[in-house]
CSV table of C-alpha atoms in Angstrom, one decimal:
chain,number,residue,atom,x,y,z
A,1,MET,CA,170.5,-14.2,-50.1
A,2,GLN,CA,172.3,-11.0,-50.8
A,3,THR,CA,171.0,-7.8,-49.5
A,4,GLY,CA,168.7,-6.2,-52.0
A,5,ALA,CA,168.4,-9.4,-54.1
A,6,ARG,CA,164.6,-9.2,-53.9
A,7,LEU,CA,164.3,-5.6,-55.1
A,8,PRO,CA,162.6,-6.8,-58.3
A,9,SER,CA,159.8,-8.1,-56.2
A,10,TYR,CA,159.1,-4.5,-55.1
A,11,SER,CA,158.9,-3.5,-58.8
A,12,LEU,CA,156.3,-6.3,-59.4
A,13,PHE,CA,154.2,-5.3,-56.4
A,14,ALA,CA,154.4,-1.6,-57.4
A,15,ALA,CA,153.2,-2.6,-60.9
A,16,LEU,CA,150.2,-4.3,-59.4
A,17,LEU,CA,149.2,-1.3,-57.4
A,18,ALA,CA,149.8,1.1,-60.3
A,19,ALA,CA,147.6,-1.1,-62.5
A,20,ALA,CA,144.7,-0.6,-60.1
A,21,GLY,CA,145.2,3.2,-59.8
A,22,LEU,CA,145.0,5.7,-62.7
A,23,PRO,CA,144.0,3.2,-65.4
A,24,ILE,CA,140.7,2.4,-63.6
A,25,TYR,CA,139.7,6.0,-64.0
A,26,ILE,CA,140.3,5.6,-67.8
A,27,HIS,CA,138.8,2.1,-68.3
A,28,ALA,CA,135.9,1.7,-65.9
A,29,PRO,CA,133.7,4.7,-67.0
A,30,LYS,CA,134.0,3.8,-70.7
A,31,PHE,CA,133.2,0.2,-70.0
A,32,TYR,CA,130.0,1.0,-68.1
A,33,VAL,CA,128.9,3.5,-70.6
A,34,ASP,CA,129.4,1.2,-73.5
A,35,GLU,CA,128.1,-2.0,-71.9
A,36,PHE,CA,125.3,-0.8,-69.6
A,37,GLY,CA,124.4,2.6,-70.9
A,38,VAL,CA,125.2,4.4,-67.6
A,39,SER,CA,125.4,8.2,-68.1
A,40,LEU,CA,128.8,9.9,-67.9
A,41,ALA,CA,127.3,12.5,-65.5
A,42,ALA,CA,126.2,9.8,-63.1
A,43,LEU,CA,129.6,8.0,-63.3
A,44,GLY,CA,131.4,11.3,-62.7
A,45,ALA,CA,129.4,11.9,-59.6
A,46,VAL,CA,130.2,8.5,-58.2
A,47,LEU,CA,133.9,8.8,-59.0
A,48,PHE,CA,134.0,12.2,-57.3
A,49,GLY,CA,132.3,10.7,-54.2
A,50,LEU,CA,134.8,7.8,-54.2
A,51,ARG,CA,137.7,10.3,-54.4
A,52,LEU,CA,136.4,12.1,-51.3
A,53,LEU,CA,136.0,8.7,-49.5
A,54,ASP,CA,139.6,7.9,-50.6
A,55,VAL,CA,140.9,11.2,-49.1
A,56,VAL,CA,139.0,10.8,-45.8
A,57,GLN,CA,139.9,7.1,-45.2
A,58,ASP,CA,143.6,7.2,-45.9
A,59,PRO,CA,144.7,8.3,-42.4
A,60,LEU,CA,142.3,5.7,-40.9
A,61,LEU,CA,143.8,3.0,-43.2
A,62,GLY,CA,147.2,4.2,-42.1
A,63,ARG,CA,146.1,3.5,-38.5
A,64,LEU,CA,144.8,0.1,-39.5
A,65,ALA,CA,148.0,-0.7,-41.2
A,66,GLU,CA,149.9,0.2,-38.0
A,67,LYS,CA,147.5,-1.9,-35.8
A,68,THR,CA,148.0,-5.0,-38.1
A,69,ARG,CA,151.7,-4.5,-38.8
A,70,HIS,CA,152.8,-7.6,-36.8
A,71,HIS,CA,150.5,-9.6,-39.2
A,72,ARG,CA,151.4,-7.5,-42.3
A,73,GLY,CA,151.8,-10.5,-44.6
A,74,ALA,CA,148.3,-11.8,-43.8
A,75,ALA,CA,146.8,-8.3,-44.0
A,76,VAL,CA,148.4,-7.7,-47.4
A,77,LEU,CA,147.2,-11.1,-48.6
A,78,VAL,CA,143.6,-10.2,-47.6
A,79,GLY,CA,144.0,-6.8,-49.3
A,80,CYS,CA,145.2,-8.3,-52.6
A,81,VAL,CA,142.4,-10.9,-52.6
A,82,VAL,CA,139.8,-8.1,-52.0
A,83,MET,CA,141.3,-5.9,-54.7
A,84,ALA,CA,141.6,-8.7,-57.3
A,85,GLY,CA,138.1,-10.0,-56.5
A,86,ALA,CA,136.6,-6.5,-56.8
A,87,MET,CA,138.3,-6.0,-60.1
A,88,LEU,CA,136.9,-9.2,-61.4
A,89,ALA,CA,133.4,-8.2,-60.2
A,90,LEU,CA,133.8,-4.8,-61.8
A,91,PHE,CA,134.8,-6.0,-65.3
A,92,ALA,CA,134.2,-9.8,-65.6
A,93,LEU,CA,130.9,-10.5,-63.9
A,94,PRO,CA,127.5,-9.3,-64.9
A,95,PRO,CA,126.3,-6.7,-62.3
A,96,LEU,CA,124.4,-8.3,-59.5
A,97,LEU,CA,122.8,-4.9,-58.7
A,98,PRO,CA,121.8,-1.9,-60.9
A,99,PRO,CA,125.0,-1.1,-62.9
A,100,LEU,CA,125.6,2.3,-61.3
A,101,ILE,CA,125.4,0.9,-57.8
A,102,TRP,CA,127.5,-2.1,-58.8
A,103,PHE,CA,130.1,0.3,-60.3
A,104,GLY,CA,130.3,2.3,-57.1
A,105,LEU,CA,130.3,-0.7,-54.8
A,106,THR,CA,133.0,-2.6,-56.6
A,107,LEU,CA,135.2,0.5,-57.0
A,108,THR,CA,134.9,1.2,-53.3
A,109,PHE,CA,136.5,-2.2,-52.6
A,110,VAL,CA,139.1,-1.7,-55.3
A,111,PHE,CA,140.1,1.8,-54.1
A,112,SER,CA,140.0,0.9,-50.3
A,113,ALA,CA,142.2,-2.2,-50.8
A,114,PHE,CA,144.5,-0.2,-53.1
A,115,SER,CA,145.0,2.5,-50.5
A,116,PHE,CA,145.5,0.0,-47.7
A,117,LEU,CA,148.1,-2.0,-49.7
A,118,THR,CA,149.9,1.2,-50.8
A,119,ILE,CA,150.3,2.4,-47.2
A,120,ASN,CA,151.6,-1.0,-46.2
A,121,PHE,CA,153.9,-1.3,-49.2
A,122,TYR,CA,155.6,2.1,-48.6
A,123,ALA,CA,155.9,1.5,-44.9
A,124,GLN,CA,157.6,-1.8,-45.6
A,125,GLY,CA,159.9,0.0,-48.0
A,126,VAL,CA,161.2,2.1,-45.1
A,127,ILE,CA,162.2,-1.1,-43.3
A,128,LYS,CA,163.7,-2.6,-46.4
A,129,ALA,CA,165.7,0.4,-47.3
A,130,ASP,CA,167.3,0.6,-43.9
A,131,SER,CA,168.7,-2.9,-44.6
A,132,LEU,CA,170.3,-1.9,-47.9
A,133,PRO,CA,173.9,-0.6,-48.2
A,134,GLY,CA,174.5,3.0,-49.2
A,135,GLN,CA,171.5,5.2,-50.0
A,136,GLY,CA,168.9,2.5,-49.6
A,137,HIS,CA,165.9,4.7,-49.9
A,138,LEU,CA,167.0,5.9,-53.3
A,139,ARG,CA,167.9,2.4,-54.5
A,140,LEU,CA,164.5,1.0,-53.4
A,141,ALA,CA,162.7,4.0,-54.9
A,142,ARG,CA,164.3,3.4,-58.3
A,143,TRP,CA,163.0,-0.2,-58.4
A,144,ARG,CA,159.6,0.6,-56.9
A,145,GLU,CA,158.7,3.6,-59.0
A,146,SER,CA,160.0,2.2,-62.2
A,147,GLY,CA,157.8,-0.9,-61.7
A,148,ALA,CA,154.8,1.4,-60.9
A,149,LEU,CA,155.2,3.3,-64.1
A,150,VAL,CA,155.5,0.2,-66.2
A,151,GLY,CA,152.4,-1.1,-64.5
A,152,VAL,CA,150.5,2.1,-65.4
A,153,CYS,CA,151.6,1.7,-69.1
A,154,LEU,CA,150.7,-1.9,-69.4
A,155,ALA,CA,147.3,-1.5,-67.7
A,156,SER,CA,146.5,1.6,-69.9
A,157,VAL,CA,147.0,-0.3,-73.1
A,158,ALA,CA,145.9,-3.9,-72.1
A,159,PRO,CA,142.2,-3.6,-73.0
A,160,VAL,CA,143.1,-2.2,-76.4
A,161,ALA,CA,145.6,-5.0,-77.0
A,162,LEU,CA,143.2,-7.6,-75.8
A,163,GLY,CA,140.4,-6.2,-78.0
A,164,ALA,CA,142.2,-7.6,-81.0
A,165,MET,CA,142.1,-11.1,-79.5
A,166,THR,CA,138.8,-11.4,-77.6
A,167,ASP,CA,135.4,-9.9,-77.7
A,168,ARG,CA,135.6,-9.3,-73.9
A,169,PRO,CA,138.8,-7.3,-73.5
A,170,PHE,CA,137.9,-5.8,-70.1
A,171,ALA,CA,137.2,-9.2,-68.6
A,172,GLY,CA,140.6,-10.3,-69.9
A,173,PHE,CA,142.1,-7.3,-68.3
A,174,ALA,CA,140.5,-8.3,-64.9
A,175,VAL,CA,141.7,-11.9,-65.2
A,176,GLY,CA,145.2,-10.7,-66.1
A,177,PHE,CA,145.1,-8.3,-63.1
A,178,ALA,CA,144.2,-11.3,-60.8
A,179,VAL,CA,147.1,-13.3,-62.2
A,180,LEU,CA,149.5,-10.3,-61.6
A,181,ALA,CA,148.2,-10.1,-58.0
A,182,LEU,CA,149.0,-13.8,-57.5
A,183,ALA,CA,152.5,-13.3,-58.9
A,184,ALA,CA,153.1,-10.2,-56.7
A,185,ILE,CA,151.9,-12.0,-53.6
A,186,VAL,CA,154.3,-14.9,-54.3
A,187,ALA,CA,157.2,-12.6,-55.1
A,188,MET,CA,156.7,-10.5,-51.9
A,189,ARG,CA,155.8,-13.4,-49.6
A,190,SER,CA,159.0,-13.2,-47.5
A,191,GLU,CA,159.2,-9.3,-47.4
A,192,TRP,CA,156.6,-8.4,-44.9
A,193,SER,CA,158.4,-8.9,-41.7
A,194,THR,CA,158.4,-6.0,-39.1
A,195,ALA,CA,160.7,-7.7,-36.6
A,196,GLY,CA,162.8,-5.3,-34.7
A,197,VAL,CA,160.7,-2.3,-35.6
A,198,GLY,CA,159.7,-0.2,-32.6
A,199,ALA,CA,156.2,0.6,-31.4
A,200,SER,CA,153.9,3.0,-33.3
A,201,THR,CA,154.7,6.7,-32.7
A,202,GLY,CA,151.2,7.7,-34.0
A,203,PHE,CA,150.4,10.6,-36.2
A,204,GLY,CA,151.8,12.9,-33.5
A,205,ALA,CA,155.4,12.2,-34.2
A,206,VAL,CA,154.9,13.0,-37.9
A,207,LEU,CA,152.9,16.1,-37.4
A,208,LYS,CA,155.1,17.5,-34.7
A,209,ASP,CA,158.2,17.1,-36.8
A,210,PRO,CA,158.9,20.4,-38.7
A,211,LEU,CA,160.7,18.6,-41.5
A,212,ALA,CA,158.0,16.0,-41.9
A,213,ARG,CA,155.3,18.7,-42.0
A,214,ARG,CA,157.3,20.6,-44.6
A,215,LEU,CA,157.7,17.5,-46.8
A,216,LEU,CA,154.0,16.8,-46.6
A,217,LEU,CA,153.3,20.4,-47.7
A,218,ILE,CA,155.7,20.0,-50.5
A,219,ALA,CA,154.1,16.7,-51.5
A,220,MET,CA,150.7,18.4,-51.6
A,221,VAL,CA,151.8,21.4,-53.6
A,222,ASN,CA,153.9,19.3,-56.0
A,223,ALA,CA,151.1,16.9,-56.6
A,224,ALA,CA,148.7,19.7,-57.5
A,225,PRO,CA,150.2,20.3,-61.0
A,226,VAL,CA,149.7,16.6,-61.9
A,227,ALA,CA,146.2,16.7,-60.5
A,228,VAL,CA,145.3,19.7,-62.5
A,229,SER,CA,146.8,18.4,-65.8
A,230,SER,CA,145.3,14.9,-65.3
A,231,THR,CA,141.8,16.3,-64.7
A,232,LEU,CA,142.0,18.4,-67.9
A,233,PHE,CA,144.2,16.2,-70.2
A,234,LEU,CA,141.4,14.6,-72.2
A,235,PHE,CA,139.6,17.9,-72.7
A,236,PHE,CA,142.8,19.6,-73.8
A,237,VAL,CA,143.7,17.0,-76.4
A,238,GLU,CA,140.1,16.7,-77.7
A,239,SER,CA,139.1,20.3,-77.8
A,240,LYS,CA,142.2,22.5,-77.8
A,241,LEU,CA,144.5,20.3,-80.0
A,242,GLN,CA,141.4,18.9,-81.9
A,243,ALA,CA,143.0,15.5,-81.8
A,244,PRO,CA,140.3,13.1,-80.6
A,245,GLY,CA,141.5,9.5,-80.4
A,246,PHE,CA,145.1,10.5,-79.6
A,247,GLU,CA,144.5,10.7,-75.8
A,248,GLY,CA,145.5,7.1,-75.1
A,249,PRO,CA,148.7,7.1,-77.1
A,250,LEU,CA,149.8,10.4,-75.7
A,251,LEU,CA,149.1,9.2,-72.1
A,252,LEU,CA,151.2,6.1,-72.9
A,253,VAL,CA,154.1,8.3,-74.2
A,254,PHE,CA,153.9,10.4,-71.0
A,255,PHE,CA,154.1,7.4,-68.6
A,256,LEU,CA,156.6,5.5,-70.7
A,257,SER,CA,158.9,8.5,-70.6
A,258,ALA,CA,158.5,8.7,-66.8
A,259,ALA,CA,159.3,4.9,-66.5
A,260,VAL,CA,162.4,5.2,-68.6
A,261,ALA,CA,163.7,8.3,-66.8
A,262,ALA,CA,163.0,7.2,-63.2
A,263,PRO,CA,166.2,5.0,-62.8
A,264,MET,CA,168.2,7.8,-64.2
A,265,TRP,CA,167.0,10.3,-61.7
A,266,GLY,CA,167.7,7.9,-58.9
A,267,SER,CA,171.2,7.4,-60.0
A,268,LEU,CA,171.8,11.1,-60.3
A,269,ALA,CA,170.4,11.6,-56.8
A,270,GLU,CA,172.8,9.1,-55.4
A,271,ARG,CA,175.6,11.1,-56.9
A,272,PHE,CA,174.6,14.7,-56.5
A,273,GLY,CA,172.0,14.6,-53.8
A,274,ALA,CA,168.2,14.1,-54.0
A,275,ARG,CA,167.3,17.7,-53.2
A,276,ASN,CA,169.6,19.2,-55.9
A,277,VAL,CA,168.4,16.7,-58.6
A,278,LEU,CA,164.8,17.1,-57.7
A,279,LEU,CA,165.0,20.9,-57.9
A,280,LEU,CA,166.6,20.5,-61.4
A,281,ALA,CA,163.9,18.2,-62.6
A,282,MET,CA,161.2,20.6,-61.3
A,283,VAL,CA,162.7,23.5,-63.2
A,284,LEU,CA,162.9,21.4,-66.3
A,285,ALA,CA,159.3,20.4,-65.9
A,286,ILE,CA,158.2,24.1,-66.0
A,287,ALA,CA,160.4,24.7,-69.1
A,288,ALA,CA,158.9,21.7,-70.9
A,289,PHE,CA,155.3,22.0,-69.8
A,290,GLY,CA,155.2,25.7,-70.2
A,291,LEU,CA,155.5,25.2,-74.0
A,292,THR,CA,152.0,23.9,-73.9
A,293,LEU,CA,150.7,27.5,-73.7
A,294,THR,CA,151.9,28.0,-77.4
A,295,LEU,CA,150.0,25.0,-78.9
A,296,GLY,CA,146.9,25.2,-81.0
A,297,PRO,CA,144.7,22.9,-83.2
A,298,GLY,CA,146.6,20.1,-84.9
A,299,ASP,CA,149.8,20.5,-82.8
A,300,TRP,CA,149.5,17.0,-81.3
A,301,LEU,CA,153.0,16.0,-82.6
A,302,LEU,CA,154.6,18.9,-80.7
A,303,PHE,CA,152.5,18.0,-77.7
A,304,ALA,CA,153.8,14.4,-77.9
A,305,ALA,CA,157.3,15.9,-77.6
A,306,ILE,CA,156.2,17.8,-74.5
A,307,CYS,CA,154.7,14.6,-73.1
A,308,VAL,CA,158.1,13.0,-73.5
A,309,ALA,CA,160.0,15.8,-71.7
A,310,SER,CA,157.4,16.4,-69.0
A,311,GLY,CA,156.9,12.7,-68.4
A,312,ALA,CA,160.6,12.3,-67.9
A,313,THR,CA,160.6,15.0,-65.2
A,314,LEU,CA,157.6,13.3,-63.5
A,315,GLY,CA,159.9,10.3,-63.0
A,316,ALA,CA,162.0,12.4,-60.6
A,317,ASP,CA,158.9,13.5,-58.6
A,318,LEU,CA,157.7,10.0,-58.2
A,319,THR,CA,161.1,8.6,-57.3
A,320,LEU,CA,162.9,11.2,-55.2
A,321,LEU,CA,160.2,12.9,-53.1
A,322,PRO,CA,158.8,9.6,-51.6
A,323,ALA,CA,162.4,8.5,-50.9
A,324,ILE,CA,163.2,11.7,-49.0
A,325,PHE,CA,160.0,11.3,-47.0
A,326,ALA,CA,160.8,7.6,-46.3
A,327,SER,CA,164.2,8.6,-45.1
A,328,ARG,CA,162.7,11.0,-42.6
A,329,MET,CA,160.2,8.4,-41.4
A,330,ALA,CA,163.0,6.0,-40.8
A,331,GLN,CA,164.3,8.5,-38.2
A,332,ILE,CA,161.2,9.7,-36.5
A,333,SER,CA,158.5,7.0,-37.1
A,334,PRO,CA,160.2,3.7,-38.2
A,335,SER,CA,156.9,1.8,-38.5
A,336,ALA,CA,156.0,4.5,-41.1
A,337,ALA,CA,152.4,3.2,-41.8
A,338,GLU,CA,150.7,6.3,-40.3
A,339,GLY,CA,153.2,8.6,-41.9
A,340,PHE,CA,152.4,7.2,-45.4
A,341,GLY,CA,148.7,7.3,-44.5
A,342,LEU,CA,149.2,11.1,-44.2
A,343,TRP,CA,151.3,11.2,-47.4
A,344,SER,CA,148.6,9.4,-49.3
A,345,PHE,CA,146.0,11.8,-47.8
A,346,VAL,CA,147.7,15.0,-48.9
A,347,SER,CA,148.5,13.6,-52.4
A,348,LYS,CA,144.9,12.5,-53.1
A,349,LEU,CA,143.5,15.7,-51.6
A,350,THR,CA,144.8,17.6,-54.6
A,351,LEU,CA,142.9,15.2,-57.0
A,352,ALA,CA,139.6,15.8,-55.2
A,353,PHE,CA,140.2,19.6,-55.2
A,354,ALA,CA,141.1,19.6,-58.9
A,355,ALA,CA,137.9,17.7,-59.8
A,356,VAL,CA,135.6,19.8,-57.7
A,357,SER,CA,137.0,23.2,-58.7
A,358,LEU,CA,138.3,23.1,-62.3
A,359,LEU,CA,135.4,21.5,-64.2
A,360,PRO,CA,132.7,23.9,-62.9
A,361,ILE,CA,135.0,26.8,-63.8
A,362,LEU,CA,135.2,25.6,-67.4
A,363,GLU,CA,131.5,24.9,-67.6
A,364,ARG,CA,130.7,28.4,-66.4
A,365,ALA,CA,132.9,29.7,-69.2
A,366,GLY,CA,130.8,27.9,-71.8
A,367,PHE,CA,133.1,24.9,-72.4
A,368,GLU,CA,131.3,21.8,-73.5
A,369,SER,CA,133.1,18.4,-73.8
A,370,GLY,CA,132.8,16.8,-77.2
A,371,ALA,CA,131.4,19.9,-78.9
A,372,ALA,CA,132.4,20.6,-82.4
A,373,VAL,CA,133.1,24.2,-81.6
A,374,ASN,CA,133.7,25.8,-78.2
A,375,PRO,CA,133.8,29.6,-77.5
A,376,PRO,CA,137.3,31.0,-77.9
A,377,GLU,CA,137.2,32.4,-74.4
A,378,ALA,CA,136.5,28.9,-73.0
A,379,LEU,CA,139.4,27.4,-75.0
A,380,ALA,CA,141.7,30.1,-73.8
A,381,LEU,CA,140.6,29.4,-70.2
A,382,LEU,CA,141.2,25.7,-70.8
A,383,THR,CA,144.7,26.4,-71.9
A,384,LEU,CA,145.3,28.7,-69.0
A,385,LEU,CA,144.1,26.1,-66.4
A,386,TYR,CA,145.8,23.2,-68.1
A,387,ALA,CA,149.2,24.8,-68.8
A,388,ALA,CA,149.7,28.0,-66.8
A,389,VAL,CA,148.2,26.9,-63.4
A,390,PRO,CA,150.4,23.8,-63.1
A,391,CYS,CA,153.5,25.8,-63.8
A,392,ALA,CA,152.6,28.4,-61.2
A,393,LEU,CA,152.0,25.6,-58.6
A,394,LYS,CA,155.3,24.0,-59.6
A,395,LEU,CA,157.1,27.3,-58.9
A,396,ILE,CA,155.6,27.3,-55.4
A,397,ALA,CA,156.8,23.7,-54.8
A,398,ILE,CA,160.3,24.7,-56.0
A,399,ALA,CA,160.4,27.7,-53.6
A,400,LEU,CA,159.3,25.5,-50.7
A,401,LEU,CA,161.9,22.8,-51.5
A,402,ALA,CA,164.7,25.4,-52.1
A,403,VAL,CA,164.3,26.8,-48.5
A,404,THR,CA,164.0,23.4,-46.9
A,405,ASP,CA,167.0,22.0,-45.1
A,406,LEU,CA,167.0,18.2,-45.8
A,407,LYS,CA,170.1,17.4,-43.7
A,408,GLY,CA,167.8,15.5,-41.3
A,409,ALA,CA,166.3,13.4,-44.0
């Protein structure tokens, strides 16, 4: 087999992981409200608790991934079975406990397996990329992140599409997810070898390395704009743009744009350098997303154009920054599991921070989700938080990256 011939299998596995990530936050709460009458407030509290658990456990799962790396294929198989089984229990089986408890329990298994599999997958990518000719980390990232974005898109619209064919669309989604898990397991079955990789260097090697620490900081700051905008997206479309019902299509436009653009950013990075291309994309992201500050009621079509442009720049973030970090891990911590445990930790920390800080600020300003009319001051604050804060955070990320020497990566 030629080197790199199995890169499509990395796309498929990335699609599986992506389908278990963001879409669950979209589908699961609505399903449990509609089917079992669970309150949104209760579901929100459970989801926030799960986010905190996710943040805390990622470094520990990185350590577990390192301890089991010589049996990575078996560990990944177990993780996939747990994730697919929990997804079926969440959507396809009647709750065996009170619905809110069942919701929290099954999602705990989904998210824990998802995090463990993600850490293993990215750690294996470091090993795979080193076997590829040329700029292997960028080549692999193009395949991997494109697959992930396609997975997000498909999972986001699957229940809607299945709703036209069956009266149990979410059960169909869960079954389809299990089938996708089986296909990903088969496709990646020969890719989990860690032969020849040195012993674990632990968290210390990562945290003691100045460049690795700087990249983790950049990852955290650069993830913050997406965390802020993701937390407030539904509220902005519904209340500021006054376009309820357009949330799903606009999200799909955003992620499809990222998926289409990701290979382009990878190709540009191979030619002009990852740092230069990433800086360009980050500047373009501010230019595109900053236009959101000018929108008002009914401007959903202009917002769709902004989603196309800002989604395209997201493709650079998701492709290039992990590739740069993976390249550094290959030099200082080749097993990479613990390094990507830290990477996952700092990325998710921003989501938890956004959830716990932004919504109470809006509530204190008098904002009420779903209200026919909100106070002008509350809508102005919503716009400021949704559009201006991410741009400011992006400027900080640009400044950090601009003064970072990546010659060692």
